[in-house]
Tab-separated table of C-alpha atoms in Angstrom:
chain	number	residue	atom	x	y	z
U	1	MET	CA	4.341	-3.960	7.863
U	2	ARG	CA	7.017	-4.365	5.232
U	3	THR	CA	10.748	-3.874	5.422
U	4	VAL	CA	11.573	-1.832	2.338
U	5	ASP	CA	14.851	-1.119	0.565
U	6	VAL	CA	15.819	2.573	0.814
U	7	GLN	CA	15.806	2.947	-2.971
U	8	PHE	CA	12.226	1.664	-3.154
U	9	ALA	CA	11.104	4.040	-0.398
U	10	ARG	CA	12.649	6.997	-2.276
U	11	GLN	CA	10.863	5.977	-5.480
U	12	ILE	CA	7.551	5.882	-3.638
U	13	GLU	CA	8.208	9.393	-2.305
U	14	ALA	CA	9.210	10.629	-5.766
U	15	MET	CA	5.879	9.450	-7.197
U	16	GLY	CA	4.064	11.980	-5.027
U	17	GLY	CA	3.936	14.787	-7.550
U	18	GLY	CA	5.709	13.987	-10.789
U	19	ALA	CA	4.679	12.383	-14.056
U	20	SER	CA	5.185	8.948	-12.481
U	21	ALA	CA	2.375	9.618	-10.063
U	22	ALA	CA	-0.116	10.056	-12.901
U	23	ALA	CA	0.402	6.419	-13.871
U	24	VAL	CA	-0.558	5.210	-10.391
U	25	GLN	CA	-4.265	4.426	-10.217
U	26	VAL	CA	-6.379	2.960	-7.445
U	27	PRO	CA	-7.734	-0.417	-8.581
U	28	PRO	CA	-11.474	-1.096	-8.373
U	29	GLY	CA	-12.547	-2.319	-4.951
U	30	ILE	CA	-10.018	-0.255	-2.992
U	31	VAL	CA	-11.564	2.484	-0.857
U	32	SER	CA	-8.276	3.853	0.473
U	33	TYR	CA	-4.572	3.089	0.602
U	34	GLN	CA	-1.936	4.619	2.852
U	35	ALA	CA	1.789	3.944	3.164
U	36	VAL	CA	3.158	5.185	6.492
U	37	ARG	CA	6.911	5.517	7.049
U	38	THR	CA	7.578	3.743	10.340
U	39	GLY	CA	11.362	3.953	10.195
U	40	PRO	CA	14.232	4.738	7.819
U	41	ASP	CA	13.726	1.503	5.861
U	42	THR	CA	10.199	0.421	6.769
U	43	LEU	CA	6.652	1.179	5.701
U	44	LEU	CA	3.306	0.145	7.104
U	45	THR	CA	0.628	-0.071	4.431
U	46	ILE	CA	-3.079	0.115	5.187
U	47	THR	CA	-5.610	-0.795	2.515
U	48	VAL	CA	-9.371	-0.560	2.966
U	49	PHE	CA	-11.456	-2.615	0.533
U	50	GLU	CA	-15.102	-2.226	-0.472
U	51	SER	CA	-15.886	-5.817	0.503
U	52	ALA	CA	-14.419	-9.121	1.672
U	53	VAL	CA	-14.582	-10.300	-1.958
U	54	HIS	CA	-12.285	-7.445	-3.014
U	55	LEU	CA	-9.901	-8.311	-0.160
U	56	GLU	CA	-9.764	-11.960	-1.258
U	57	ARG	CA	-9.020	-10.945	-4.855
U	58	ALA	CA	-6.241	-8.644	-3.656
U	59	GLN	CA	-4.710	-11.391	-1.547
U	60	GLN	CA	-4.650	-13.642	-4.601
U	61	GLY	CA	-2.760	-10.960	-6.539
U	62	ALA	CA	-0.346	-10.177	-3.690
U	63	ARG	CA	2.090	-12.887	-4.752
U	64	GLN	CA	2.448	-11.317	-8.194
U	65	ILE	CA	3.039	-7.919	-6.607
U	66	ARG	CA	5.767	-9.293	-4.326
U	67	GLU	CA	7.432	-10.956	-7.314
U	68	SER	CA	7.352	-7.710	-9.312
U	69	LEU	CA	9.066	-5.904	-6.419
U	70	ALA	CA	11.784	-8.545	-5.969
U	71	ALA	CA	14.481	-6.183	-7.278
U	72	PHE	CA	13.743	-3.869	-4.340
U	73	ALA	CA	14.238	-6.573	-1.687
U	74	VAL	CA	10.729	-6.114	-0.262
U	75	GLU	CA	10.136	-8.346	2.722
U	76	GLU	CA	6.602	-8.894	3.959
U	77	VAL	CA	6.747	-9.072	7.735
U	78	ASP	CA	3.065	-9.655	8.496
U	79	THR	CA	-0.396	-9.338	7.008
U	80	ILE	CA	-3.438	-8.740	9.188
U	81	SER	CA	-7.042	-8.498	7.996
U	82	GLY	CA	-10.101	-7.313	9.893
U	83	GLU	CA	-13.343	-5.418	9.662
U	84	VAL	CA	-13.305	-1.615	9.866
U	85	VAL	CA	-15.386	-0.748	12.935
U	86	ILE	CA	-14.888	3.043	12.992
U	87	SER	CA	-14.030	5.258	10.037
U	88	ARG	CA	-13.997	9.045	10.052
U	89	ALA	CA	-12.238	11.393	7.645
U	90	THR	CA	-12.437	14.963	6.426
U	91	SER	CA	-12.319	16.037	2.791
U	92	ALA	CA	-8.567	16.543	3.264
U	93	ALA	CA	-8.245	12.755	3.222
U	94	LEU	CA	-9.138	12.845	-0.474
U	95	ASP	CA	-6.029	14.849	-1.395
U	96	PRO	CA	-2.962	12.750	-2.295
U	97	VAL	CA	-0.130	13.198	0.214
U	98	ARG	CA	3.475	13.659	-0.796
U	99	PRO	CA	5.928	12.634	1.933
């Protein structure tokens, strides 16, 4: 879970359907990514990777991502990794969601 500056949270929401959203692409190795609003200034992000190798690569790049978001006062509270043991979704899960 990450504590996120209100301005950053609004920018994420704004990306849901405008021209900015077109620039957002899912990197190779990521099966799915969700950002769930858990409070007025907090988000929980869930990323599912194709393999442990992809997870390890992402963890290596996480520092650069945190540095690039420094202006938004992003605070990483915790990171937890584990194996997906049950996964079910309908085709609706393939449609991008705008908060």
